[in-house]
C-alpha cells in the first residue's frame, strides 16, 4: 500500500504543477500562439516526414552523382572544360568588378525607362532602315521637308529630338 500511496501523491503533485504551469499568463499566451500556428506546424512536420521517408532515395541519387563525377573527372576533356569554365567565370568577375562597369551600374543607362526608350529608338531605326531599303533613296526638297515637319505622325518624334537636344545641352554644360 505504501507504493500505491506514493504513486497517488506523486500524480496529484504533477497534476497540481501542470495546472499551475497552464494557469501562468505567459504559458497561456504561448499556447494560444502555438495553436494559431498549428496548421503550419502540422504542414511542416508532414513535409519533414516525407523528406525523411525519401532519405534513402536522396542518398542513392547523391551516390550516383558522386560516382558519375568520379568517372567524369578522370577524362581529360572534362578537366579542360572545367578549367575553361573557371577561367571564364574569373574573367566575368574581373569585368563586373571593373570601374567602368561599376560606373555604368550607378548611371541611369540601365534604368528601366532608359532601356524602354532605347528599345523604341532601336525599333524605329530598324523600321526606318527597312523602309529606306524597300523604297530606295528619294530626293526631298525644302517644301517636302516643310510639309513633313507639319505631319502629325512626325510631330512626336520632332518634339522628342528637340527635347533631347535641349536636355543634352544642359548635361554638356553641367559637365
PDB file of C-alpha atoms in Angstrom:
ATOM      1  CA  UNK A   1       0.000   0.000   0.000  1.00  0.00           C
ATOM      2  CA  UNK A   2       2.952   2.270   0.560  1.00  0.00           C
ATOM      3  CA  UNK A   3       3.881   2.162  -3.130  1.00  0.00           C
ATOM      4  CA  UNK A   4       0.305   2.845  -4.242  1.00  0.00           C
ATOM      5  CA  UNK A   5       0.059   5.788  -1.893  1.00  0.00           C
ATOM      6  CA  UNK A   6       3.293   7.282  -3.216  1.00  0.00           C
ATOM      7  CA  UNK A   7       2.013   6.998  -6.806  1.00  0.00           C
ATOM      8  CA  UNK A   8      -1.208   8.803  -5.929  1.00  0.00           C
ATOM      9  CA  UNK A   9       0.649  11.607  -4.118  1.00  0.00           C
ATOM     10  CA  UNK A  10       3.150  11.931  -6.966  1.00  0.00           C
ATOM     11  CA  UNK A  11       0.328  12.011  -9.535  1.00  0.00           C
ATOM     12  CA  UNK A  12      -1.518  14.693  -7.564  1.00  0.00           C
ATOM     13  CA  UNK A  13       1.602  16.857  -7.293  1.00  0.00           C
ATOM     14  CA  UNK A  14       2.280  16.502 -11.051  1.00  0.00           C
ATOM     15  CA  UNK A  15      -1.347  17.426 -11.771  1.00  0.00           C
ATOM     16  CA  UNK A  16      -1.033  20.423  -9.455  1.00  0.00           C
ATOM     17  CA  UNK A  17       2.222  21.556 -11.142  1.00  0.00           C
ATOM     18  CA  UNK A  18       0.644  21.134 -14.575  1.00  0.00           C
ATOM     19  CA  UNK A  19      -2.438  23.170 -13.621  1.00  0.00           C
ATOM     20  CA  UNK A  20      -0.205  25.841 -12.081  1.00  0.00           C
ATOM     21  CA  UNK A  21       2.005  25.990 -15.190  1.00  0.00           C
ATOM     22  CA  UNK A  22      -1.019  26.138 -17.528  1.00  0.00           C
ATOM     23  CA  UNK A  23      -2.541  28.935 -15.434  1.00  0.00           C
ATOM     24  CA  UNK A  24       0.518  31.132 -15.983  1.00  0.00           C
ATOM     25  CA  UNK A  25      -0.463  34.008 -18.381  1.00  0.00           C
ATOM     26  CA  UNK A  26       2.791  33.677 -20.356  1.00  0.00           C
ATOM     27  CA  UNK A  27       2.201  29.954 -20.859  1.00  0.00           C
ATOM     28  CA  UNK A  28      -1.387  30.609 -21.935  1.00  0.00           C
ATOM     29  CA  UNK A  29      -0.204  33.259 -24.377  1.00  0.00           C
ATOM     30  CA  UNK A  30       2.404  30.894 -25.836  1.00  0.00           C
ATOM     31  CA  UNK A  31      -0.133  28.077 -26.141  1.00  0.00           C
ATOM     32  CA  UNK A  32      -2.574  30.356 -27.965  1.00  0.00           C
ATOM     33  CA  UNK A  33       0.219  31.445 -30.316  1.00  0.00           C
ATOM     34  CA  UNK A  34       1.158  27.795 -30.895  1.00  0.00           C
ATOM     35  CA  UNK A  35      -2.466  26.859 -31.564  1.00  0.00           C
ATOM     36  CA  UNK A  36      -2.728  29.706 -34.068  1.00  0.00           C
ATOM     37  CA  UNK A  37       0.303  28.277 -35.884  1.00  0.00           C
ATOM     38  CA  UNK A  38      -0.757  24.639 -35.519  1.00  0.00           C
ATOM     39  CA  UNK A  39      -1.760  24.268 -39.170  1.00  0.00           C
ATOM     40  CA  UNK A  40       1.666  25.497 -40.308  1.00  0.00           C
ATOM     41  CA  UNK A  41       3.446  23.274 -37.789  1.00  0.00           C
ATOM     42  CA  UNK A  42       1.451  20.258 -38.974  1.00  0.00           C
ATOM     43  CA  UNK A  43       2.289  21.064 -42.596  1.00  0.00           C
ATOM     44  CA  UNK A  44       5.978  21.456 -41.731  1.00  0.00           C
ATOM     45  CA  UNK A  45       6.028  18.162 -39.839  1.00  0.00           C
ATOM     46  CA  UNK A  46       4.316  16.389 -42.757  1.00  0.00           C
ATOM     47  CA  UNK A  47       6.925  17.793 -45.145  1.00  0.00           C
ATOM     48  CA  UNK A  48       9.731  16.734 -42.823  1.00  0.00           C
ATOM     49  CA  UNK A  49       8.266  13.234 -42.533  1.00  0.00           C
ATOM     50  CA  UNK A  50       8.012  12.942 -46.335  1.00  0.00           C
ATOM     51  CA  UNK A  51      11.570  14.200 -46.680  1.00  0.00           C
ATOM     52  CA  UNK A  52      12.855  11.661 -44.171  1.00  0.00           C
ATOM     53  CA  UNK A  53      10.939   8.867 -45.884  1.00  0.00           C
ATOM     54  CA  UNK A  54      12.641   9.787 -49.163  1.00  0.00           C
ATOM     55  CA  UNK A  55      16.059   9.931 -47.487  1.00  0.00           C
ATOM     56  CA  UNK A  56      17.309   6.649 -48.998  1.00  0.00           C
ATOM     57  CA  UNK A  57      16.207   7.834 -52.451  1.00  0.00           C
ATOM     58  CA  UNK A  58      18.140  11.096 -51.983  1.00  0.00           C
ATOM     59  CA  UNK A  59      21.181   9.191 -50.742  1.00  0.00           C
ATOM     60  CA  UNK A  60      21.086   6.906 -53.801  1.00  0.00           C
ATOM     61  CA  UNK A  61      20.851   9.910 -56.136  1.00  0.00           C
ATOM     62  CA  UNK A  62      23.761  11.642 -54.440  1.00  0.00           C
ATOM     63  CA  UNK A  63      25.781   8.440 -54.558  1.00  0.00           C
ATOM     64  CA  UNK A  64      25.079   8.055 -58.299  1.00  0.00           C
ATOM     65  CA  UNK A  65      26.122  11.676 -58.834  1.00  0.00           C
ATOM     66  CA  UNK A  66      29.390  11.149 -56.947  1.00  0.00           C
ATOM     67  CA  UNK A  67      30.142   8.023 -58.996  1.00  0.00           C
ATOM     68  CA  UNK A  68      29.372   9.900 -62.217  1.00  0.00           C
ATOM     69  CA  UNK A  69      31.588  12.829 -61.178  1.00  0.00           C
ATOM     70  CA  UNK A  70      34.460  10.491 -60.283  1.00  0.00           C
ATOM     71  CA  UNK A  71      34.194   8.839 -63.683  1.00  0.00           C
ATOM     72  CA  UNK A  72      33.997  12.195 -65.473  1.00  0.00           C
ATOM     73  CA  UNK A  73      36.921  13.779 -63.651  1.00  0.00           C
ATOM     74  CA  UNK A  74      39.252  11.135 -64.961  1.00  0.00           C
ATOM     75  CA  UNK A  75      38.520  12.223 -68.548  1.00  0.00           C
ATOM     76  CA  UNK A  76      40.878  14.995 -69.735  1.00  0.00           C
ATOM     77  CA  UNK A  77      38.225  16.799 -71.831  1.00  0.00           C
ATOM     78  CA  UNK A  78      36.078  17.339 -68.712  1.00  0.00           C
ATOM     79  CA  UNK A  79      39.037  18.711 -66.790  1.00  0.00           C
ATOM     80  CA  UNK A  80      39.731  21.128 -69.661  1.00  0.00           C
ATOM     81  CA  UNK A  81      36.068  22.178 -69.782  1.00  0.00           C
ATOM     82  CA  UNK A  82      36.057  22.747 -66.042  1.00  0.00           C
ATOM     83  CA  UNK A  83      39.244  24.839 -66.244  1.00  0.00           C
ATOM     84  CA  UNK A  84      37.779  26.838 -69.134  1.00  0.00           C
ATOM     85  CA  UNK A  85      34.579  27.444 -67.171  1.00  0.00           C
ATOM     86  CA  UNK A  86      36.567  28.642 -64.161  1.00  0.00           C
ATOM     87  CA  UNK A  87      38.664  30.930 -66.349  1.00  0.00           C
ATOM     88  CA  UNK A  88      35.513  32.356 -67.941  1.00  0.00           C
ATOM     89  CA  UNK A  89      33.953  32.941 -64.518  1.00  0.00           C
ATOM     90  CA  UNK A  90      37.130  34.663 -63.327  1.00  0.00           C
ATOM     91  CA  UNK A  91      37.186  36.953 -66.381  1.00  0.00           C
ATOM     92  CA  UNK A  92      33.488  37.745 -65.956  1.00  0.00           C
ATOM     93  CA  UNK A  93      34.118  38.664 -62.313  1.00  0.00           C
ATOM     94  CA  UNK A  94      37.028  40.923 -63.340  1.00  0.00           C
ATOM     95  CA  UNK A  95      34.779  42.570 -65.928  1.00  0.00           C
ATOM     96  CA  UNK A  96      31.944  43.101 -63.436  1.00  0.00           C
ATOM     97  CA  UNK A  97      34.349  44.497 -60.825  1.00  0.00           C
ATOM     98  CA  UNK A  98      35.919  46.949 -63.289  1.00  0.00           C
ATOM     99  CA  UNK A  99      35.423  50.668 -62.571  1.00  0.00           C
ATOM    100  CA  UNK A 100      33.755  51.156 -65.958  1.00  0.00           C
ATOM    101  CA  UNK A 101      31.035  48.584 -65.281  1.00  0.00           C
ATOM    102  CA  UNK A 102      30.557  49.859 -61.736  1.00  0.00           C
ATOM    103  CA  UNK A 103      30.088  53.388 -63.125  1.00  0.00           C
ATOM    104  CA  UNK A 104      27.643  52.018 -65.714  1.00  0.00           C
ATOM    105  CA  UNK A 105      25.635  50.317 -62.969  1.00  0.00           C
ATOM    106  CA  UNK A 106      25.499  53.584 -60.985  1.00  0.00           C
ATOM    107  CA  UNK A 107      24.387  55.596 -64.012  1.00  0.00           C
ATOM    108  CA  UNK A 108      20.855  55.823 -65.388  1.00  0.00           C
ATOM    109  CA  UNK A 109      21.748  53.833 -68.506  1.00  0.00           C
ATOM    110  CA  UNK A 110      20.358  50.620 -67.027  1.00  0.00           C
ATOM    111  CA  UNK A 111      17.231  52.288 -65.633  1.00  0.00           C
ATOM    112  CA  UNK A 112      14.063  50.605 -66.944  1.00  0.00           C
ATOM    113  CA  UNK A 113      12.824  53.825 -68.528  1.00  0.00           C
ATOM    114  CA  UNK A 114      16.134  54.342 -70.350  1.00  0.00           C
ATOM    115  CA  UNK A 115      16.091  50.798 -71.657  1.00  0.00           C
ATOM    116  CA  UNK A 116      12.496  51.257 -72.865  1.00  0.00           C
ATOM    117  CA  UNK A 117      13.421  54.454 -74.737  1.00  0.00           C
ATOM    118  CA  UNK A 118      16.462  52.758 -76.272  1.00  0.00           C
ATOM    119  CA  UNK A 119      14.215  49.867 -77.330  1.00  0.00           C
ATOM    120  CA  UNK A 120      11.791  52.247 -79.036  1.00  0.00           C
ATOM    121  CA  UNK A 121      14.629  54.090 -80.769  1.00  0.00           C
ATOM    122  CA  UNK A 122      16.228  50.856 -81.981  1.00  0.00           C
ATOM    123  CA  UNK A 123      12.900  49.513 -83.308  1.00  0.00           C
ATOM    124  CA  UNK A 124      12.351  52.834 -85.102  1.00  0.00           C
ATOM    125  CA  UNK A 125      15.867  52.752 -86.547  1.00  0.00           C
ATOM    126  CA  UNK A 126      15.340  49.210 -87.794  1.00  0.00           C
ATOM    127  CA  UNK A 127      11.965  50.019 -89.325  1.00  0.00           C
ATOM    128  CA  UNK A 128      13.297  53.190 -90.989  1.00  0.00           C
ATOM    129  CA  UNK A 129      16.269  51.256 -92.381  1.00  0.00           C
ATOM    130  CA  UNK A 130      13.952  48.580 -93.736  1.00  0.00           C
ATOM    131  CA  UNK A 131      11.615  51.127 -95.347  1.00  0.00           C
ATOM    132  CA  UNK A 132      14.563  53.046 -96.846  1.00  0.00           C
ATOM    133  CA  UNK A 133      15.907  49.834 -98.365  1.00  0.00           C
ATOM    134  CA  UNK A 134      12.499  48.980 -99.833  1.00  0.00           C
ATOM    135  CA  UNK A 135      11.685  52.414-101.293  1.00  0.00           C
ATOM    136  CA  UNK A 136      15.178  53.464-102.281  1.00  0.00           C
ATOM    137  CA  UNK A 137      16.635  56.942-101.996  1.00  0.00           C
ATOM    138  CA  UNK A 138      14.122  59.731-102.605  1.00  0.00           C
ATOM    139  CA  UNK A 139      15.115  63.322-103.022  1.00  0.00           C
ATOM    140  CA  UNK A 140      13.324  65.624-100.556  1.00  0.00           C
ATOM    141  CA  UNK A 141      13.247  69.358-101.267  1.00  0.00           C
ATOM    142  CA  UNK A 142      12.726  72.220 -98.844  1.00  0.00           C
ATOM    143  CA  UNK A 143       8.958  72.274 -99.478  1.00  0.00           C
ATOM    144  CA  UNK A 144       8.723  68.500 -98.925  1.00  0.00           C
ATOM    145  CA  UNK A 145      10.698  68.915 -95.706  1.00  0.00           C
ATOM    146  CA  UNK A 146       8.385  71.715 -94.516  1.00  0.00           C
ATOM    147  CA  UNK A 147       5.337  69.578 -95.356  1.00  0.00           C
ATOM    148  CA  UNK A 148       6.837  66.612 -93.474  1.00  0.00           C
ATOM    149  CA  UNK A 149       7.595  68.771 -90.416  1.00  0.00           C
ATOM    150  CA  UNK A 150       3.891  69.594 -90.088  1.00  0.00           C
ATOM    151  CA  UNK A 151       2.872  65.912 -90.442  1.00  0.00           C
ATOM    152  CA  UNK A 152       1.077  64.796 -87.184  1.00  0.00           C
ATOM    153  CA  UNK A 153       2.959  61.468 -87.279  1.00  0.00           C
ATOM    154  CA  UNK A 154       6.311  63.288 -87.321  1.00  0.00           C
ATOM    155  CA  UNK A 155       5.454  65.838 -84.612  1.00  0.00           C
ATOM    156  CA  UNK A 156       6.057  63.494 -81.596  1.00  0.00           C
ATOM    157  CA  UNK A 157       9.459  62.472 -82.951  1.00  0.00           C
ATOM    158  CA  UNK A 158      10.344  66.091 -83.718  1.00  0.00           C
ATOM    159  CA  UNK A 159       9.375  67.135 -80.171  1.00  0.00           C
ATOM    160  CA  UNK A 160      11.460  64.244 -78.831  1.00  0.00           C
ATOM    161  CA  UNK A 161      14.511  65.342 -80.844  1.00  0.00           C
ATOM    162  CA  UNK A 162      14.138  68.965 -79.751  1.00  0.00           C
ATOM    163  CA  UNK A 163      13.714  67.994 -76.065  1.00  0.00           C
ATOM    164  CA  UNK A 164      16.667  65.645 -76.375  1.00  0.00           C
ATOM    165  CA  UNK A 165      18.811  68.425 -77.837  1.00  0.00           C
ATOM    166  CA  UNK A 166      17.750  70.802 -75.056  1.00  0.00           C
ATOM    167  CA  UNK A 167      18.495  68.261 -72.278  1.00  0.00           C
ATOM    168  CA  UNK A 168      21.759  67.164 -73.885  1.00  0.00           C
ATOM    169  CA  UNK A 169      22.848  70.782 -73.994  1.00  0.00           C
ATOM    170  CA  UNK A 170      22.132  71.101 -70.259  1.00  0.00           C
ATOM    171  CA  UNK A 171      24.052  67.876 -69.498  1.00  0.00           C
ATOM    172  CA  UNK A 172      27.024  69.040 -71.551  1.00  0.00           C
ATOM    173  CA  UNK A 173      27.118  72.447 -69.918  1.00  0.00           C
ATOM    174  CA  UNK A 174      26.837  70.837 -66.431  1.00  0.00           C
ATOM    175  CA  UNK A 175      29.740  68.530 -67.188  1.00  0.00           C
TER     176      UNK A 175
END
